[in-house]
Amino acid sequence: MVATSLQLEQLAETCSHCSLRYLCLPYGLSHEDILELERLVSTGVPIGASDELFVQGDPLEDIYAIRDGSMKTVVVDEDGLEQILGFYYPGDLLGLDGFADQKHHCTAVALEPTHVCRIPVARLDRLVDKLPSLRHQLMRLMSQALSDEEKLLLTLGRKNSMGRICSLLLTLSRRREMRGLEPSPVSLSMKRLELANFLSMRLETVSRVLTRLQRDGVIRIRHNDVDIVDPEALRARSSQGAWVADQ
Amino acid sequence: MVATSLQLEQLAETCSHCSLRYLCLPYGLSHEDILELERLVSTGVPIGASDELFVQGDPLEDIYAIRDGSMKTVVVDEDGLEQILGFYYPGDLLGLDGFADQKHHCTAVALEPTHVCRIPVARLDRLVDKLPSLRHQLMRLMSQALSDEEKLLLTLGRKNSMGRICSLLLTLSRRREMRGLEPSPVSLSMKRLELANFLSMRLETVSRVLTRLQRDGVIRIRHNDVDIVDPEALRARSSQGAWVADQ
DNA sequence: CGCTGTCGTTGACCTGGATCAAATAACGAC
DNA sequence: GTCGTTATTTGATCCAGGTCAACGACAGCG
């Protein structure tokens, strides 16, 4: 923990030196353009575990990029139903669904002590008018978010509980690789109840499936970390037992 | 049918006179800007029922707006699982998830004979750089698509079969109103199997739920049209039986 | 240290909706 | 019109996973 914070403070404070710049908003921008971008970004803003970064309904003033740590987004509908929409990791942008009517459509909550970069939309908007490559990257990221949600719809709609858990573990592992880390161990910074909510299961079922995967030697669970022992078996299980539409 | 096609030909061929301009891409643009936009749009391109407008993996050359008729979008994953992502109606834009890597991430299929407006992305892109209000509207529509998918995730994740069907009927009805039509009858241009796939149910369950709603006097089904007899009861049922996370 | 609250696991049971099956209804081709 | 095909409804069973309940494992705290 202490080691981690020390490392963080050693990280460069600017977009142009950030290790996440190929995943995040600066990607595709010239060095000069990145310098312009970083002038409006407040980097490394710390937030505590279970703190809310923004709340559903808040006016859209800033969007955020995760520097380190992890967050979840949640929607609540008029009946009080609560659904976790996603878990977010370094390089991810939060708040993109708010452009529609200039207010946040979901609530963002930190899963652990986290650092984010704050990007004021008004200033971003002006810069986007000046820099076509920034507009491209922003639209690319929004479009990416759309197709990520589409993949999630497919998983939730057509897979059984085993398939859902295995798909999630594979996705988290793949995202680690995108950030240049080892595929495993995957850290489950969210609680079982949050995992269950996200995957539309009950927490007992999540627990049973994870136990079963460990018993079968596919994964190894320790604390909140999951080692992927047999990635091939995980892939096989992520698609087995999935519904196929007749005809 | 014949009457409908005649009416269509009488519709103005330009964005500036299109009755859907407040829902579609031209919204928020000045009259001059709309004139620029309509120079690059091919309006009223006819496609037949079950024709594919674009296919998952196709290079992104055009995006489309629906003029009249209806369409669905489908994703297929590596295991051959097929999931319908949404049903689309006049004023809706199709293909927005393709900006991420310049190729379509889903397949768009017409549910009935349909007219679409074709918008070449290369020319749109150039125009977007010139017209900030066009960029705003495009980002607004993408952001809207994101939060629509988030609502769908909530419905599929937390509601039982009755809640899903009722939510769908209410959504279709609300969308009719947005287009300036009566809230009812809702036309189910898609087949029961497609409805079932979209809602992650089996077609038998869809049929049973619809029958039950009709027996209870909430709706009246004739052919593919559904009259909403008791909107209040529909609303009540759309939230009843929904899962609430403990704690 | 024991107390208390939170979180996770495990077991026993039950139900909503999936699955299997068969009868009807609607549609299109000729 | 008739025939063949496809879409939809209805009925009868079954099971994955939801529900209820008990227990174990920690963590923070006085």
PDB file of C-alpha atoms in Angstrom, chain A residues 38-242:
ATOM      1  CA  GLU A  38      -2.726  18.799 -20.249  1.00  0.00           C
ATOM      2  CA  ARG A  39      -3.159  22.481 -19.458  1.00  0.00           C
ATOM      3  CA  LEU A  40      -6.835  21.879 -18.702  1.00  0.00           C
ATOM      4  CA  VAL A  41      -6.524  18.554 -16.886  1.00  0.00           C
ATOM      5  CA  SER A  42      -6.207  18.324 -13.104  1.00  0.00           C
ATOM      6  CA  THR A  43      -4.148  15.170 -12.735  1.00  0.00           C
ATOM      7  CA  GLY A  44      -4.071  12.688  -9.895  1.00  0.00           C
ATOM      8  CA  VAL A  45      -7.015  13.920  -7.834  1.00  0.00           C
ATOM      9  CA  PRO A  46      -7.294  11.465  -4.903  1.00  0.00           C
ATOM     10  CA  ILE A  47     -10.642   9.985  -3.851  1.00  0.00           C
ATOM     11  CA  GLY A  48     -11.335   7.545  -1.069  1.00  0.00           C
ATOM     12  CA  ALA A  49     -12.919   4.095  -1.264  1.00  0.00           C
ATOM     13  CA  SER A  50     -16.724   4.299  -1.752  1.00  0.00           C
ATOM     14  CA  ASP A  51     -16.559   8.059  -2.367  1.00  0.00           C
ATOM     15  CA  GLU A  52     -18.799   9.299  -5.160  1.00  0.00           C
ATOM     16  CA  LEU A  53     -17.077  11.123  -8.013  1.00  0.00           C
ATOM     17  CA  PHE A  54     -20.383  12.296  -9.456  1.00  0.00           C
ATOM     18  CA  VAL A  55     -24.014  11.430  -8.861  1.00  0.00           C
ATOM     19  CA  GLN A  56     -26.765  10.570 -11.348  1.00  0.00           C
ATOM     20  CA  GLY A  57     -28.531  13.837 -12.195  1.00  0.00           C
ATOM     21  CA  ASP A  58     -25.572  16.106 -11.398  1.00  0.00           C
ATOM     22  CA  PRO A  59     -24.942  18.753 -14.035  1.00  0.00           C
ATOM     23  CA  LEU A  60     -22.124  17.676 -16.322  1.00  0.00           C
ATOM     24  CA  GLU A  61     -19.180  19.867 -15.395  1.00  0.00           C
ATOM     25  CA  ASP A  62     -16.280  17.477 -15.689  1.00  0.00           C
ATOM     26  CA  ILE A  63     -15.486  14.116 -17.147  1.00  0.00           C
ATOM     27  CA  TYR A  64     -12.809  11.982 -15.531  1.00  0.00           C
ATOM     28  CA  ALA A  65     -10.050   9.580 -16.478  1.00  0.00           C
ATOM     29  CA  ILE A  66      -8.853   7.000 -13.991  1.00  0.00           C
ATOM     30  CA  ARG A  67      -5.156   7.291 -13.128  1.00  0.00           C
ATOM     31  CA  ASP A  68      -4.950   4.358 -10.753  1.00  0.00           C
ATOM     32  CA  GLY A  69      -7.408   2.410  -8.623  1.00  0.00           C
ATOM     33  CA  SER A  70     -10.860   1.333  -9.772  1.00  0.00           C
ATOM     34  CA  MET A  71     -14.438   2.579  -9.873  1.00  0.00           C
ATOM     35  CA  LYS A  72     -17.957   1.400 -10.630  1.00  0.00           C
ATOM     36  CA  THR A  73     -20.872   3.210 -12.240  1.00  0.00           C
ATOM     37  CA  VAL A  74     -24.446   2.629 -11.067  1.00  0.00           C
ATOM     38  CA  VAL A  75     -27.877   3.633 -12.358  1.00  0.00           C
ATOM     39  CA  VAL A  76     -30.989   3.759 -10.216  1.00  0.00           C
ATOM     40  CA  ASP A  77     -34.389   3.897 -11.889  1.00  0.00           C
ATOM     41  CA  GLU A  78     -37.629   5.433 -10.661  1.00  0.00           C
ATOM     42  CA  ASP A  79     -38.516   2.183  -8.854  1.00  0.00           C
ATOM     43  CA  GLY A  80     -35.288   2.234  -6.881  1.00  0.00           C
ATOM     44  CA  LEU A  81     -33.733  -0.620  -8.846  1.00  0.00           C
ATOM     45  CA  GLU A  82     -29.967  -0.356  -8.780  1.00  0.00           C
ATOM     46  CA  GLN A  83     -27.805  -1.718 -11.572  1.00  0.00           C
ATOM     47  CA  ILE A  84     -24.037  -1.581 -11.803  1.00  0.00           C
ATOM     48  CA  LEU A  85     -23.140  -0.697 -15.392  1.00  0.00           C
ATOM     49  CA  GLY A  86     -19.453  -1.354 -15.321  1.00  0.00           C
ATOM     50  CA  PHE A  87     -16.145  -1.441 -13.515  1.00  0.00           C
ATOM     51  CA  TYR A  88     -13.475   1.009 -14.593  1.00  0.00           C
ATOM     52  CA  TYR A  89      -9.701   0.891 -14.508  1.00  0.00           C
ATOM     53  CA  PRO A  90      -6.719   3.152 -15.295  1.00  0.00           C
ATOM     54  CA  GLY A  91      -7.080   4.831 -18.684  1.00  0.00           C
ATOM     55  CA  ASP A  92     -10.889   4.607 -18.706  1.00  0.00           C
ATOM     56  CA  LEU A  93     -13.005   7.717 -19.184  1.00  0.00           C
ATOM     57  CA  LEU A  94     -16.023   8.304 -16.967  1.00  0.00           C
ATOM     58  CA  GLY A  95     -19.025  10.539 -17.674  1.00  0.00           C
ATOM     59  CA  LEU A  96     -19.345  10.195 -21.449  1.00  0.00           C
ATOM     60  CA  ASP A  97     -23.042   9.366 -21.194  1.00  0.00           C
ATOM     61  CA  GLY A  98     -23.686  12.870 -19.894  1.00  0.00           C
ATOM     62  CA  PHE A  99     -23.214  14.792 -23.131  1.00  0.00           C
ATOM     63  CA  ALA A 100     -26.755  13.987 -24.242  1.00  0.00           C
ATOM     64  CA  ASP A 101     -28.404  16.473 -21.914  1.00  0.00           C
ATOM     65  CA  GLN A 102     -25.502  17.911 -19.990  1.00  0.00           C
ATOM     66  CA  LYS A 103     -26.091  15.881 -16.864  1.00  0.00           C
ATOM     67  CA  HIS A 104     -24.712  12.638 -15.497  1.00  0.00           C
ATOM     68  CA  HIS A 105     -26.865   9.591 -16.142  1.00  0.00           C
ATOM     69  CA  CYS A 106     -25.134   7.385 -13.629  1.00  0.00           C
ATOM     70  CA  THR A 107     -23.255   7.603 -10.339  1.00  0.00           C
ATOM     71  CA  ALA A 108     -19.534   6.848 -10.164  1.00  0.00           C
ATOM     72  CA  VAL A 109     -18.181   5.310  -6.957  1.00  0.00           C
ATOM     73  CA  ALA A 110     -14.582   4.404  -6.077  1.00  0.00           C
ATOM     74  CA  LEU A 111     -14.010   0.746  -5.211  1.00  0.00           C
ATOM     75  CA  GLU A 112     -10.734   1.525  -3.450  1.00  0.00           C
ATOM     76  CA  PRO A 113      -8.551   4.585  -2.856  1.00  0.00           C
ATOM     77  CA  THR A 114      -8.232   5.944  -6.385  1.00  0.00           C
ATOM     78  CA  HIS A 115      -6.658   8.814  -8.322  1.00  0.00           C
ATOM     79  CA  VAL A 116      -8.521  10.423 -11.206  1.00  0.00           C
ATOM     80  CA  CYS A 117      -7.773  13.188 -13.687  1.00  0.00           C
ATOM     81  CA  ARG A 118     -10.491  15.823 -13.902  1.00  0.00           C
ATOM     82  CA  ILE A 119     -11.299  17.317 -17.310  1.00  0.00           C
ATOM     83  CA  PRO A 120     -13.682  20.315 -17.367  1.00  0.00           C
ATOM     84  CA  VAL A 121     -16.109  19.789 -20.258  1.00  0.00           C
ATOM     85  CA  ALA A 122     -16.515  23.463 -21.104  1.00  0.00           C
ATOM     86  CA  ARG A 123     -12.796  23.895 -21.710  1.00  0.00           C
ATOM     87  CA  LEU A 124     -12.542  20.474 -23.336  1.00  0.00           C
ATOM     88  CA  ASP A 125     -15.308  21.472 -25.689  1.00  0.00           C
ATOM     89  CA  ARG A 126     -13.446  24.582 -26.796  1.00  0.00           C
ATOM     90  CA  LEU A 127     -10.257  22.599 -27.312  1.00  0.00           C
ATOM     91  CA  VAL A 128     -12.111  19.946 -29.315  1.00  0.00           C
ATOM     92  CA  ASP A 129     -13.181  22.697 -31.728  1.00  0.00           C
ATOM     93  CA  LYS A 130      -9.509  23.565 -32.262  1.00  0.00           C
ATOM     94  CA  LEU A 131      -8.091  20.037 -32.457  1.00  0.00           C
ATOM     95  CA  PRO A 132      -9.693  17.594 -34.913  1.00  0.00           C
ATOM     96  CA  SER A 133      -7.527  14.752 -33.601  1.00  0.00           C
ATOM     97  CA  LEU A 134      -8.904  15.303 -30.105  1.00  0.00           C
ATOM     98  CA  ARG A 135     -12.447  15.123 -31.483  1.00  0.00           C
ATOM     99  CA  HIS A 136     -11.569  11.877 -33.227  1.00  0.00           C
ATOM    100  CA  GLN A 137     -10.197  10.329 -30.081  1.00  0.00           C
ATOM    101  CA  LEU A 138     -13.166  11.476 -28.012  1.00  0.00           C
ATOM    102  CA  MET A 139     -15.594  10.015 -30.533  1.00  0.00           C
ATOM    103  CA  ARG A 140     -13.499   6.874 -30.735  1.00  0.00           C
ATOM    104  CA  LEU A 141     -13.736   6.468 -26.961  1.00  0.00           C
ATOM    105  CA  MET A 142     -17.503   7.061 -26.966  1.00  0.00           C
ATOM    106  CA  SER A 143     -17.948   4.615 -29.776  1.00  0.00           C
ATOM    107  CA  GLN A 144     -15.777   2.132 -27.893  1.00  0.00           C
ATOM    108  CA  ALA A 145     -17.954   2.554 -24.821  1.00  0.00           C
ATOM    109  CA  LEU A 146     -20.997   1.827 -26.978  1.00  0.00           C
ATOM    110  CA  SER A 147     -19.600  -1.382 -28.373  1.00  0.00           C
ATOM    111  CA  ASP A 148     -18.352  -2.451 -24.941  1.00  0.00           C
ATOM    112  CA  GLU A 149     -21.885  -2.110 -23.642  1.00  0.00           C
ATOM    113  CA  GLU A 150     -23.115  -4.089 -26.613  1.00  0.00           C
ATOM    114  CA  LYS A 151     -20.745  -6.923 -25.721  1.00  0.00           C
ATOM    115  CA  LEU A 152     -21.994  -6.799 -22.155  1.00  0.00           C
ATOM    116  CA  LEU A 153     -25.598  -7.049 -23.372  1.00  0.00           C
ATOM    117  CA  LEU A 154     -24.621 -10.142 -25.313  1.00  0.00           C
ATOM    118  CA  THR A 155     -22.973 -11.723 -22.279  1.00  0.00           C
ATOM    119  CA  LEU A 156     -25.805 -10.960 -19.901  1.00  0.00           C
ATOM    120  CA  GLY A 157     -28.460 -11.878 -22.419  1.00  0.00           C
ATOM    121  CA  ARG A 158     -27.150 -15.169 -23.662  1.00  0.00           C
ATOM    122  CA  LYS A 159     -24.871 -16.772 -21.062  1.00  0.00           C
ATOM    123  CA  ASN A 160     -25.574 -18.751 -17.926  1.00  0.00           C
ATOM    124  CA  SER A 161     -23.975 -18.019 -14.556  1.00  0.00           C
ATOM    125  CA  MET A 162     -20.766 -19.948 -15.278  1.00  0.00           C
ATOM    126  CA  GLY A 163     -20.368 -18.238 -18.654  1.00  0.00           C
ATOM    127  CA  ARG A 164     -20.899 -14.813 -17.117  1.00  0.00           C
ATOM    128  CA  ILE A 165     -18.279 -15.226 -14.405  1.00  0.00           C
ATOM    129  CA  CYS A 166     -15.741 -16.697 -16.814  1.00  0.00           C
ATOM    130  CA  SER A 167     -16.349 -13.908 -19.348  1.00  0.00           C
ATOM    131  CA  LEU A 168     -15.868 -11.309 -16.642  1.00  0.00           C
ATOM    132  CA  LEU A 169     -12.594 -12.845 -15.456  1.00  0.00           C
ATOM    133  CA  LEU A 170     -11.329 -13.013 -19.029  1.00  0.00           C
ATOM    134  CA  THR A 171     -12.318  -9.400 -19.670  1.00  0.00           C
ATOM    135  CA  LEU A 172     -10.583  -8.183 -16.522  1.00  0.00           C
ATOM    136  CA  SER A 173      -7.519 -10.175 -17.468  1.00  0.00           C
ATOM    137  CA  ARG A 174      -7.487  -8.796 -21.018  1.00  0.00           C
ATOM    138  CA  ARG A 175      -7.797  -5.264 -19.678  1.00  0.00           C
ATOM    139  CA  ARG A 176      -4.770  -5.838 -17.459  1.00  0.00           C
ATOM    140  CA  GLU A 177      -2.819  -6.846 -20.545  1.00  0.00           C
ATOM    141  CA  MET A 178      -3.934  -3.700 -22.356  1.00  0.00           C
ATOM    142  CA  ARG A 179      -2.377  -1.739 -19.507  1.00  0.00           C
ATOM    143  CA  GLY A 180       0.863  -3.696 -19.969  1.00  0.00           C
ATOM    144  CA  LEU A 181       0.428  -5.933 -16.905  1.00  0.00           C
ATOM    145  CA  GLU A 182       0.524  -9.702 -16.504  1.00  0.00           C
ATOM    146  CA  PRO A 183      -2.839 -11.316 -17.400  1.00  0.00           C
ATOM    147  CA  SER A 184      -3.118 -12.656 -13.852  1.00  0.00           C
ATOM    148  CA  PRO A 185      -3.748 -12.251 -10.935  1.00  0.00           C
ATOM    149  CA  VAL A 186      -6.939 -10.320 -11.502  1.00  0.00           C
ATOM    150  CA  SER A 187      -7.823  -8.220  -8.480  1.00  0.00           C
ATOM    151  CA  LEU A 188     -11.500  -8.268  -7.557  1.00  0.00           C
ATOM    152  CA  SER A 189     -11.626  -4.891  -5.879  1.00  0.00           C
ATOM    153  CA  MET A 190     -15.445  -5.069  -5.865  1.00  0.00           C
ATOM    154  CA  LYS A 191     -17.429  -7.072  -3.319  1.00  0.00           C
ATOM    155  CA  ARG A 192     -19.295 -10.269  -4.193  1.00  0.00           C
ATOM    156  CA  LEU A 193     -22.586  -8.384  -3.951  1.00  0.00           C
ATOM    157  CA  GLU A 194     -21.367  -5.856  -6.538  1.00  0.00           C
ATOM    158  CA  LEU A 195     -20.130  -8.599  -8.811  1.00  0.00           C
ATOM    159  CA  ALA A 196     -23.529 -10.276  -8.517  1.00  0.00           C
ATOM    160  CA  ASN A 197     -25.407  -7.068  -9.242  1.00  0.00           C
ATOM    161  CA  PHE A 198     -23.278  -6.334 -12.287  1.00  0.00           C
ATOM    162  CA  LEU A 199     -23.767  -9.823 -13.709  1.00  0.00           C
ATOM    163  CA  SER A 200     -27.463 -10.025 -12.756  1.00  0.00           C
ATOM    164  CA  MET A 201     -26.936 -12.933 -10.401  1.00  0.00           C
ATOM    165  CA  ARG A 202     -27.301 -13.446  -6.661  1.00  0.00           C
ATOM    166  CA  LEU A 203     -24.230 -13.265  -4.508  1.00  0.00           C
ATOM    167  CA  GLU A 204     -24.656 -16.884  -3.409  1.00  0.00           C
ATOM    168  CA  THR A 205     -24.484 -17.970  -7.046  1.00  0.00           C
ATOM    169  CA  VAL A 206     -21.348 -15.911  -7.639  1.00  0.00           C
ATOM    170  CA  SER A 207     -19.745 -17.542  -4.638  1.00  0.00           C
ATOM    171  CA  ARG A 208     -20.747 -21.038  -5.753  1.00  0.00           C
ATOM    172  CA  VAL A 209     -19.435 -20.544  -9.290  1.00  0.00           C
ATOM    173  CA  LEU A 210     -16.106 -19.159  -8.066  1.00  0.00           C
ATOM    174  CA  THR A 211     -15.747 -22.052  -5.626  1.00  0.00           C
ATOM    175  CA  ARG A 212     -16.511 -24.524  -8.401  1.00  0.00           C
ATOM    176  CA  LEU A 213     -13.920 -22.924 -10.712  1.00  0.00           C
ATOM    177  CA  GLN A 214     -11.313 -23.184  -7.971  1.00  0.00           C
ATOM    178  CA  ARG A 215     -12.247 -26.806  -7.168  1.00  0.00           C
ATOM    179  CA  ASP A 216     -11.871 -27.642 -10.876  1.00  0.00           C
ATOM    180  CA  GLY A 217      -8.395 -26.110 -10.886  1.00  0.00           C
ATOM    181  CA  VAL A 218      -9.283 -23.312 -13.319  1.00  0.00           C
ATOM    182  CA  ILE A 219      -8.566 -20.441 -10.937  1.00  0.00           C
ATOM    183  CA  ARG A 220      -7.020 -19.908  -7.527  1.00  0.00           C
ATOM    184  CA  ILE A 221      -8.683 -17.462  -5.157  1.00  0.00           C
ATOM    185  CA  ARG A 222      -6.729 -15.663  -2.451  1.00  0.00           C
ATOM    186  CA  HIS A 223      -8.228 -12.686  -0.643  1.00  0.00           C
ATOM    187  CA  ASN A 224      -9.471 -10.459  -3.441  1.00  0.00           C
ATOM    188  CA  ASP A 225      -7.014 -11.730  -6.037  1.00  0.00           C
ATOM    189  CA  VAL A 226      -7.817 -14.430  -8.544  1.00  0.00           C
ATOM    190  CA  ASP A 227      -5.007 -16.344 -10.265  1.00  0.00           C
ATOM    191  CA  ILE A 228      -5.978 -17.692 -13.640  1.00  0.00           C
ATOM    192  CA  VAL A 229      -4.460 -21.163 -13.564  1.00  0.00           C
ATOM    193  CA  ASP A 230      -5.959 -22.545 -16.770  1.00  0.00           C
ATOM    194  CA  PRO A 231      -6.906 -19.768 -19.223  1.00  0.00           C
ATOM    195  CA  GLU A 232      -7.988 -22.262 -21.869  1.00  0.00           C
ATOM    196  CA  ALA A 233     -10.479 -23.920 -19.523  1.00  0.00           C
ATOM    197  CA  LEU A 234     -11.738 -20.473 -18.596  1.00  0.00           C
ATOM    198  CA  ARG A 235     -12.314 -19.597 -22.248  1.00  0.00           C
ATOM    199  CA  ALA A 236     -14.107 -22.898 -22.841  1.00  0.00           C
ATOM    200  CA  ARG A 237     -16.414 -22.303 -19.883  1.00  0.00           C
ATOM    201  CA  SER A 238     -17.119 -18.717 -20.891  1.00  0.00           C
ATOM    202  CA  SER A 239     -19.023 -19.948 -23.928  1.00  0.00           C
ATOM    203  CA  GLN A 240     -20.363 -23.307 -22.779  1.00  0.00           C
ATOM    204  CA  GLY A 241     -23.972 -23.379 -21.678  1.00  0.00           C
ATOM    205  CA  ALA A 242     -24.802 -20.280 -23.662  1.00  0.00           C
TER     206      ALA A 242
END
